[in-house]
Short mmCIF file of C-alpha atoms in Angstrom, two decimals:
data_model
loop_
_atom_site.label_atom_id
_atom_site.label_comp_id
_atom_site.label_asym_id
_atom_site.label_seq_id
_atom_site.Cartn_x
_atom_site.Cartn_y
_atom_site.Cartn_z
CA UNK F 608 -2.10 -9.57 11.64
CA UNK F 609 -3.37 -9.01 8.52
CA UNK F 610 -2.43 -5.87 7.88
CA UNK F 611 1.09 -7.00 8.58
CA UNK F 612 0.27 -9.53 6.02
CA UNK F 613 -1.29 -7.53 3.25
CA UNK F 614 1.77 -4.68 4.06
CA UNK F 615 4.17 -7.78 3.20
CA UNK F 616 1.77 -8.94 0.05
CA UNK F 617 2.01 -5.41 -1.58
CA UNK F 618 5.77 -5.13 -0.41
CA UNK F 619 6.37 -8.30 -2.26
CA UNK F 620 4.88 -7.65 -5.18
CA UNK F 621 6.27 -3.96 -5.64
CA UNK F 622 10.05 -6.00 -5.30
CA UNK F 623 9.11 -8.58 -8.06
CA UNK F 624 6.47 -7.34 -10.10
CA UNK F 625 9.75 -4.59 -12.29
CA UNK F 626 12.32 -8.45 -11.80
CA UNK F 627 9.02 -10.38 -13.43
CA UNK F 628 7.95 -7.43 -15.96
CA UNK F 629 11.83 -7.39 -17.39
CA UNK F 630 12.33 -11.00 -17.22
CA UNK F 631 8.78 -10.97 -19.06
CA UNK F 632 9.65 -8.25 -21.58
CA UNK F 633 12.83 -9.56 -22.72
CA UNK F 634 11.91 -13.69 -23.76
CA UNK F 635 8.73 -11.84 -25.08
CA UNK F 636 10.76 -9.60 -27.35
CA UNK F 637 13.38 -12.77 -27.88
CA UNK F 638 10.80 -14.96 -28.92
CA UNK F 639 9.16 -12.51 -31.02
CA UNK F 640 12.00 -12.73 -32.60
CA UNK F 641 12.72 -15.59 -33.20
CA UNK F 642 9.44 -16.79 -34.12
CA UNK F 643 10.09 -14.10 -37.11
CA UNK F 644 13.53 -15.30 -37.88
CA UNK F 645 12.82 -19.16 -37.86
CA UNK F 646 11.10 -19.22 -41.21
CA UNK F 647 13.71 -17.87 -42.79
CA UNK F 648 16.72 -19.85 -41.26
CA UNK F 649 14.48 -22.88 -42.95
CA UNK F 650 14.46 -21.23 -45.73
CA UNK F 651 18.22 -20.84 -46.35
CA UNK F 652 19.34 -24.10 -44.43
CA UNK F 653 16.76 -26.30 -45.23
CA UNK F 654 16.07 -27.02 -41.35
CA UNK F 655 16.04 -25.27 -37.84
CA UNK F 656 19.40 -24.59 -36.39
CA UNK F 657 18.71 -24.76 -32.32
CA UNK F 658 20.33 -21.18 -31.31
CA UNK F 659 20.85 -19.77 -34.47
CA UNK F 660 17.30 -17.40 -34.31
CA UNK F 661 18.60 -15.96 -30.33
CA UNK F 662 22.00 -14.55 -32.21
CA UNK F 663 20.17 -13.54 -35.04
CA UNK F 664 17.61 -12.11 -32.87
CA UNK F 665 20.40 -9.96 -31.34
CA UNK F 666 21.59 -9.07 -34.23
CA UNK F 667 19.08 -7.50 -34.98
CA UNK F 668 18.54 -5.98 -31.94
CA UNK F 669 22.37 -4.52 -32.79
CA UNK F 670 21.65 -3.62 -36.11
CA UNK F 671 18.48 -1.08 -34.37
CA UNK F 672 20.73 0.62 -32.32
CA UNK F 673 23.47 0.96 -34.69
CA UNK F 674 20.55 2.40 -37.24
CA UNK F 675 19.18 4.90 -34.28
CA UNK F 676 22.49 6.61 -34.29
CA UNK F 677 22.32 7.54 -37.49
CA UNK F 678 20.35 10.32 -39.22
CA UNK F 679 17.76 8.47 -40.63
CA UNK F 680 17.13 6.35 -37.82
CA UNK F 681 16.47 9.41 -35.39
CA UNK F 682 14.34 11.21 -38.13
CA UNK F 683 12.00 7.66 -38.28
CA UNK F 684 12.33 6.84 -34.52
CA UNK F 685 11.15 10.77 -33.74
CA UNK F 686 7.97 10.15 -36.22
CA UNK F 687 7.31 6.83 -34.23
CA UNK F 688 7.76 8.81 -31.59
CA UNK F 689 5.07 11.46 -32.98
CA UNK F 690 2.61 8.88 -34.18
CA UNK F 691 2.66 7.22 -30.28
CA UNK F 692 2.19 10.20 -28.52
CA UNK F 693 -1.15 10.89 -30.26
CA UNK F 694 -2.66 7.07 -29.70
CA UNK F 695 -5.16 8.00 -26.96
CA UNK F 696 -4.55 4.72 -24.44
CA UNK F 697 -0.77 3.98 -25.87
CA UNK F 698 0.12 7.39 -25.18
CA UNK F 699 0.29 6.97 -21.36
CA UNK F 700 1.88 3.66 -21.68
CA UNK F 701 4.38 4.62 -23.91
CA UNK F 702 5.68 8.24 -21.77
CA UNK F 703 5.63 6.24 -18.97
CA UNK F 704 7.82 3.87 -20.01
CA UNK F 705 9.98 5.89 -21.81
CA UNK F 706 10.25 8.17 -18.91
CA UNK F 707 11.25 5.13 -16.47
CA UNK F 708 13.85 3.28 -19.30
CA UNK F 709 15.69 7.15 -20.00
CA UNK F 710 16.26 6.97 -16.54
CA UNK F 711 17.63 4.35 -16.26
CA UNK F 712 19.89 4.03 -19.15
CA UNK F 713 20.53 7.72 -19.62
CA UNK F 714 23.92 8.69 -18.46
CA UNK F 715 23.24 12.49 -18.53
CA UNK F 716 20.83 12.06 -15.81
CA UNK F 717 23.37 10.84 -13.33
CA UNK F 718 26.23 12.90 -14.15
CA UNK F 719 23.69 16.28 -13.86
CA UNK F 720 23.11 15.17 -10.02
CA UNK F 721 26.28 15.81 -7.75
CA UNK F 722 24.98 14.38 -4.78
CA UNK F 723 21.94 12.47 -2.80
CA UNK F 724 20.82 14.78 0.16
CA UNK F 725 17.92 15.84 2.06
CA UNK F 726 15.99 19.03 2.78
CA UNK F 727 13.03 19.83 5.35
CA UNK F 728 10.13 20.17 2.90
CA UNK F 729 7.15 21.43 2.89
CA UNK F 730 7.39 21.79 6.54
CA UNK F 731 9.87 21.23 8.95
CA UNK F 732 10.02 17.42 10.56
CA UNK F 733 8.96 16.40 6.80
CA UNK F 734 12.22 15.44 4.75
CA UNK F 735 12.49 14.86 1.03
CA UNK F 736 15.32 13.28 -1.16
CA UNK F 737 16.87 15.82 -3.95
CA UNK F 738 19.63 15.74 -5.61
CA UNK F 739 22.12 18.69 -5.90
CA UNK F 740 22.47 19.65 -9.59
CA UNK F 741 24.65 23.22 -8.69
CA UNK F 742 25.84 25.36 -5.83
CA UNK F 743 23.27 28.20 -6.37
CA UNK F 744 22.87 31.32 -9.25
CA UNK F 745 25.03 33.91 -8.27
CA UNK F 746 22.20 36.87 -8.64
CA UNK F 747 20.38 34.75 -6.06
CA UNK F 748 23.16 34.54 -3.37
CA UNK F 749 24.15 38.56 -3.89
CA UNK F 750 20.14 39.40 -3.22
CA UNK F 751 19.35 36.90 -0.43
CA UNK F 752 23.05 37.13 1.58
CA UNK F 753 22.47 33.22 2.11
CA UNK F 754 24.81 30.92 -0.11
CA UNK F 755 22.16 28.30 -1.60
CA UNK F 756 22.20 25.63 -3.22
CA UNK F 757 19.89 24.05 -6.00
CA UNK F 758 18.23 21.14 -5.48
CA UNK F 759 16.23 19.07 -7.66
CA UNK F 760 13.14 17.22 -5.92
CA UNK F 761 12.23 14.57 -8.17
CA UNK F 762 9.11 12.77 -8.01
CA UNK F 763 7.92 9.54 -7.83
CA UNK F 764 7.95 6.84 -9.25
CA UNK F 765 8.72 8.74 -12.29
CA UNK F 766 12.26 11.07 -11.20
CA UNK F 767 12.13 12.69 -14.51
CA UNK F 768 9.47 15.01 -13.18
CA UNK F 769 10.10 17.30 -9.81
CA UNK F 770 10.96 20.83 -8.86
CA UNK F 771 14.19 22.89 -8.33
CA UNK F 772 14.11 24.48 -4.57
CA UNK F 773 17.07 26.85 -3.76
CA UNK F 774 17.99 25.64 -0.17
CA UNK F 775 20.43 27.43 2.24
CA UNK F 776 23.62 24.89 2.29
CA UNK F 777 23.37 24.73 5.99
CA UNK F 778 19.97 23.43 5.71
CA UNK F 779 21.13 20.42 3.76
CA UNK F 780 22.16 17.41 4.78
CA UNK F 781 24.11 15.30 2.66
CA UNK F 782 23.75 11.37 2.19
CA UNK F 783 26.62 8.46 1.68
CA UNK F 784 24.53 7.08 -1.01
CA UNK F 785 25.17 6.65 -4.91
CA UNK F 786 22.56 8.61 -7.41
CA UNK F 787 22.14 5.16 -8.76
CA UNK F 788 20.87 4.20 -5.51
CA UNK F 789 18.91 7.42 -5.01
CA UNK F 790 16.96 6.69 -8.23
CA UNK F 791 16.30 2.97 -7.34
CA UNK F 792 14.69 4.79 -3.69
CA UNK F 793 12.77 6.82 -5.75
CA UNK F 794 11.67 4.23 -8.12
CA UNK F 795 10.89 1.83 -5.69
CA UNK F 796 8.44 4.29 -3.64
CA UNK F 797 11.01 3.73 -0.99
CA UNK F 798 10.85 -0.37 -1.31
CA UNK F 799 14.79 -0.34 -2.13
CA UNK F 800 16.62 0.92 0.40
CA UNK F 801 20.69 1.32 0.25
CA UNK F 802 22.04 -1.10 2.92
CA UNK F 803 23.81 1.62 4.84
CA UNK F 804 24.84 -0.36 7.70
CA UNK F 805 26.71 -2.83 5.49
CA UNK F 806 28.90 0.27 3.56
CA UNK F 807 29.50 2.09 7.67
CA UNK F 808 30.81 -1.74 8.46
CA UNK F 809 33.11 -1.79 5.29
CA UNK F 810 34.43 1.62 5.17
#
């Protein structure tokens, strides 16, 4: 009984701990913000103007990315960059969330992977989740007589790190999820998992 209970404590908390840490992140960031903002909306106006610090708060938040895009910005966000990696305790902090947000929000990543599927590995009986990223190198097929097929096994919780495995295609099996849902199963440790019940019932 109370390992069911501390299996449902640690299950709970891995669902709401990334909901509570953005919810967190973003009124921290917001009232940051606007904390900075406010003196200077009394400044000009002569008094506080209830909403006026959130839009100038993403406004400015607009005005960042507009100024990453640009040379300048990339050249000071790269030395930011350089100057974080070499903090000995931010460092970690810093790659790891940068690893987990370019995941996320990087487009490249999910139009690289073609498909969710699954291989036996290390042994057989044990399964991983991969991605397919290409049908196989052509030298490869010609020398091995086996059409293969590359497959990226990410790892986790951070997907941005794994290993390619060349895997015979009729060794792979092939999964109706999304990547986007892949990534959240990876993510997760396996604590989000696609309801594929639901998508057999609608399709």
């Amino acid at each position: 009984m109370l390992r069911k209970i501390r299996n449902y404590f640690i299950t709970g908390l891995i669902v709401l701990l990334p909901i509570v840490a953005t919810v967190y992140i973003i009124f921290a960031i917001f009232s940051t913000l606007d904390r900075v903002v406010r003196p200077v909306i009394q400044i000009i106006f002569g008094r506080e103007i209830y909403g006026l610090g959130v839009v100038l708060s993403l406004a400015l938040i607009i005005f960042a990315g507009i100024f990453a895009k640009n040379v300048l910005g990339r050249r000071l966000i790269a030395l930011s960059e350089w100057l974080m990696v070499r903090i000995p305790v931010v460092k970690q902090i810093y790659i790891t969330v940068k690893q987990i947000i370019d995941t996320v929000f990087n487009q490249t990543t999910t139009t690289a992977f073609k498909q969710v599927v699954m291989i036996e590995y290390p042994r057989k009986g044990v399964y991983q989740l991969g991605f397919v990223t290409g049908h196989g190198i052509r030298e490869v097929q010609e020398r091995t007589g086996v059409e293969v097929m590359n497959i990226f096994i990410p790892t986790t919780p951070n997907p941005t790190s794994g290993m390619l495995v060349l895997v015979p295609k009729e060794d792979v099996i092939y999964l109706n999820i999304t990547i986007e849902e892949g990534l959240k199963l990876i993510l997760s440790g396996g604590v989000l998992v696609p309801d594929w019940k639901n998508r057999i019932k609608e399709s």
